[in-house]
Short mmCIF file of C-alpha atoms in Angstrom, two decimals:
data_model
loop_
_atom_site.label_atom_id
_atom_site.label_comp_id
_atom_site.label_asym_id
_atom_site.label_seq_id
_atom_site.Cartn_x
_atom_site.Cartn_y
_atom_site.Cartn_z
CA MET A 1 84.48 72.02 170.15
CA THR A 2 82.15 69.24 169.00
CA LYS A 3 82.84 65.56 169.46
CA ALA A 4 83.16 65.13 165.65
CA LYS A 5 86.10 67.56 165.59
CA MET A 6 87.92 66.16 168.61
CA THR A 7 91.39 64.72 168.06
CA VAL A 8 92.91 61.59 169.58
CA GLY A 9 94.76 63.89 171.98
CA ASP A 10 91.48 65.46 173.09
CA TYR A 11 90.01 62.03 173.81
CA VAL A 12 93.15 61.03 175.70
CA ASN A 13 92.87 64.14 177.88
CA ASP A 14 89.15 63.51 178.48
CA SER A 15 89.94 59.90 179.38
CA TYR A 16 92.60 60.88 181.91
CA ALA A 17 90.17 63.37 183.47
CA LEU A 18 87.47 60.70 183.65
CA HIS A 19 89.83 58.20 185.26
CA ALA A 20 90.88 60.80 187.85
CA TRP A 21 87.21 61.47 188.67
CA ILE A 22 86.48 57.75 189.01
CA LEU A 23 89.53 57.19 191.21
CA ASP A 24 88.75 60.14 193.48
CA ASN A 25 85.26 58.81 194.11
CA LEU A 26 86.30 55.16 194.44
CA ASN A 27 88.73 56.08 197.19
CA GLU A 28 85.84 57.45 199.26
CA LEU A 29 83.77 54.26 199.14
CA ASP A 30 83.55 51.72 201.96
CA ILE A 31 83.71 48.32 200.26
CA SER A 32 82.15 45.31 201.97
CA LYS A 33 84.42 42.36 202.82
CA ASP A 34 81.65 39.95 201.82
CA LYS A 35 83.10 37.46 199.32
CA ARG A 36 80.58 38.13 196.54
CA SER A 37 80.82 41.87 196.92
CA LEU A 38 84.61 41.91 197.14
CA LEU A 39 85.13 39.66 194.11
CA SER A 40 82.79 41.70 191.94
CA VAL A 41 84.23 45.04 193.03
CA CYS A 42 87.75 43.76 192.32
CA ALA A 43 86.62 42.76 188.83
CA PHE A 44 85.20 46.25 188.24
CA ASP A 45 88.41 47.79 189.57
CA THR A 46 90.33 45.70 187.04
CA VAL A 47 88.17 47.16 184.26
CA ILE A 48 89.03 50.65 185.47
CA GLU A 49 92.74 49.79 185.63
CA HIS A 50 92.64 48.41 182.07
CA PHE A 51 91.00 51.70 181.05
CA LEU A 52 93.99 53.59 182.44
CA GLY A 53 96.30 51.14 180.68
CA ALA A 54 94.60 51.76 177.33
CA ILE A 55 94.83 55.54 177.73
CA THR A 56 98.51 55.42 178.70
CA LEU A 57 99.41 53.10 175.84
CA ILE A 58 97.58 55.27 173.31
CA LYS A 59 99.25 58.41 174.63
CA SER A 60 102.58 56.64 174.08
CA LYS A 61 101.44 55.56 170.56
CA ILE A 62 101.60 51.89 171.56
CA TYR A 63 98.33 51.28 169.79
CA GLY A 64 98.40 47.51 169.28
CA SER A 65 98.77 46.84 173.00
CA ALA A 66 95.98 49.32 173.76
CA PHE A 67 93.67 47.57 171.30
CA SER A 68 94.48 44.22 172.91
CA LEU A 69 92.89 45.44 176.17
CA VAL A 70 89.40 45.92 174.71
CA ARG A 71 88.39 42.27 175.06
CA PRO A 72 89.62 41.98 178.69
CA ILE A 73 87.79 45.22 179.51
CA PHE A 74 84.54 43.87 178.05
CA GLU A 75 84.77 40.35 179.46
CA THR A 76 85.94 41.40 182.92
CA PHE A 77 83.00 43.80 183.20
CA VAL A 78 80.56 41.03 182.27
CA ARG A 79 82.17 38.64 184.76
CA GLY A 80 81.97 41.31 187.45
CA VAL A 81 78.23 41.66 186.93
CA TRP A 82 77.85 37.87 186.95
CA LEU A 83 79.82 37.55 190.20
CA LYS A 84 77.73 40.29 191.79
CA ASN A 85 74.28 39.14 190.71
CA CYS A 86 74.22 35.67 189.16
CA ALA A 87 76.95 33.32 190.37
CA GLU A 88 75.96 30.61 192.83
CA ASP A 89 77.94 30.36 196.07
CA ALA A 90 79.75 27.25 194.81
CA GLU A 91 80.70 29.13 191.64
CA LEU A 92 82.26 31.89 193.72
CA VAL A 93 84.46 29.26 195.35
CA ASN A 94 85.37 27.81 191.95
CA PHE A 95 86.09 31.29 190.62
CA GLN A 96 88.66 31.78 193.37
CA LYS A 97 90.37 28.64 192.09
CA ASP A 98 90.07 29.68 188.40
CA ARG A 99 87.79 26.70 187.83
CA VAL A 100 84.60 28.29 186.54
CA LYS A 101 82.94 25.76 184.22
CA LYS A 102 80.53 28.15 182.52
CA GLU A 103 81.50 29.42 179.09
CA PHE A 104 81.53 33.18 178.62
CA GLY A 105 78.41 32.96 176.44
CA GLU A 106 76.49 31.33 179.29
CA ILE A 107 77.67 34.01 181.71
CA LEU A 108 76.62 36.76 179.30
CA LYS A 109 73.18 35.17 178.88
CA LEU A 110 72.65 35.19 182.66
CA VAL A 111 73.78 38.81 182.89
CA GLU A 112 71.35 39.86 180.17
CA GLY A 113 68.58 38.20 182.12
CA LEU A 114 68.99 41.01 184.65
CA GLU A 115 66.66 43.99 184.30
CA ALA A 116 69.54 46.46 183.83
CA PHE A 117 70.96 44.56 180.86
CA LYS A 118 67.84 43.26 179.09
CA SER A 119 68.42 45.54 176.10
CA GLY A 120 70.87 42.98 174.74
CA SER A 121 73.50 45.62 173.99
CA LEU A 122 76.27 43.49 175.50
CA SER A 123 75.38 40.57 173.24
CA SER A 124 75.23 42.92 170.28
CA LEU A 125 78.73 44.15 171.04
CA LYS A 126 79.96 40.57 171.39
CA LYS A 127 78.38 39.60 168.07
CA GLN A 128 79.71 42.64 166.20
CA ALA A 129 83.19 42.94 167.66
CA LEU A 130 84.33 39.77 169.45
CA SER A 131 86.20 38.42 166.44
CA ALA A 132 88.17 41.65 166.04
CA MET A 133 88.71 41.97 169.81
CA SER A 134 90.07 38.42 169.94
CA SER A 135 92.32 39.04 166.96
CA TYR A 136 93.88 42.09 168.63
CA THR A 137 94.26 40.31 171.98
CA HIS A 138 95.70 37.05 170.66
CA GLY A 139 97.95 38.28 167.87
CA GLY A 140 95.58 37.51 165.01
CA PHE A 141 95.37 39.13 161.59
CA GLN A 142 93.79 42.38 162.84
CA GLN A 143 96.79 42.94 165.09
CA ILE A 144 99.57 41.70 162.81
CA SER A 145 98.27 43.37 159.65
CA ARG A 146 98.63 46.80 161.25
CA ARG A 147 102.40 46.58 161.77
CA VAL A 148 103.43 48.10 158.42
CA LYS A 149 102.95 51.66 157.17
CA SER A 150 104.35 52.89 153.84
CA GLY A 151 106.65 49.88 153.63
CA THR A 152 108.08 50.47 157.11
CA LEU A 153 107.44 48.59 160.34
CA TYR A 154 105.23 51.09 162.16
CA PRO A 155 101.79 50.68 163.77
CA ASP A 156 99.16 51.64 161.19
CA PHE A 157 95.95 52.57 163.04
CA GLU A 158 93.38 55.13 161.91
CA ASP A 159 92.47 57.94 164.31
CA GLU A 160 88.82 56.83 164.16
CA GLU A 161 89.80 53.35 165.36
CA ILE A 162 91.90 54.75 168.19
CA ILE A 163 89.09 57.08 169.28
CA GLU A 164 86.64 54.17 169.23
CA VAL A 165 88.89 52.19 171.60
CA LEU A 166 89.07 55.17 173.94
CA LYS A 167 85.29 55.62 173.86
CA ILE A 168 84.48 51.97 174.54
CA SER A 169 87.05 51.98 177.36
CA GLN A 170 85.47 55.13 178.82
CA MET A 171 82.04 53.53 178.65
CA PHE A 172 83.01 50.32 180.44
CA ALA A 173 85.01 52.22 183.05
CA LEU A 174 81.91 54.27 183.87
CA LEU A 175 79.67 51.20 183.82
CA ALA A 176 82.09 49.44 186.18
CA PHE A 177 82.11 52.46 188.49
CA ILE A 178 78.29 52.50 188.46
CA GLN A 179 78.21 48.86 189.55
CA VAL A 180 80.53 49.63 192.46
CA ALA A 181 78.43 52.66 193.44
CA ILE A 182 75.28 50.51 193.36
CA GLU A 183 76.98 47.93 195.57
CA VAL A 184 77.74 50.54 198.24
CA LYS A 185 74.32 52.21 197.86
CA ARG A 186 75.62 55.54 196.55
CA ASP A 187 72.79 56.47 194.20
CA ASP A 188 74.10 60.03 194.01
CA LEU A 189 77.28 58.78 192.34
CA VAL A 190 75.29 56.43 190.12
CA GLN A 191 73.30 59.37 188.77
CA VAL A 192 76.39 61.51 188.18
CA ALA A 193 78.10 58.65 186.33
CA ILE A 194 75.00 58.03 184.19
CA GLY A 195 75.00 61.72 183.36
CA LYS A 196 78.60 61.41 182.19
CA LEU A 197 77.69 58.51 179.90
CA TYR A 198 75.27 60.82 178.10
CA SER A 199 77.27 64.05 178.24
CA MET A 200 80.34 62.31 176.81
CA GLY A 201 78.30 60.83 173.97
CA LEU A 202 78.81 57.24 175.13
CA PHE A 203 75.06 56.68 175.51
CA LYS A 204 72.35 58.23 173.38
CA LYS A 205 68.93 59.23 174.65
CA LYS A 206 66.02 57.42 173.05
CA ASN A 207 63.63 59.55 171.03
#
């Protein structure tokens, strides 16, 4: 079965299998109690939990709530990378008090200054989809306009849209897992996870 012919149910099943794989491997890792490490790993774990939330909501056909998780998944991943690699010690303290002064755009710029994120793909995603992500998360038009189908109150989401949410959630869950594996120096798991990004069609190899 090719990816083009896969149904929403197929993607849900793949997503549950991926989450189980991530969880099995996370449970084996010895996480440092260092403040920077612990804060970043907890952020990445939140991304993975949101991934499970999105799958479960979609399986239950609670699509609007699943779509509302895309922005938190994206932004929490970016903040996790910032905490791990960019935040100053004083900013870690402020983060623990929910008093970070940097805007998200500033945080993203610092993250994309890192070698691993210099492609600018995170900024591209923000530019292309942030408005829609915000609308779904905060009850904007994108969210509210999909509450009626054939004159009846019923969530009206296309399969292609639902599959896209599952795919982007899969991608960030794997990227979050990779960051945790890097933190604990498990390059073997990093390579397996990267392989999954390509085999699941979430990343494409450059020609």
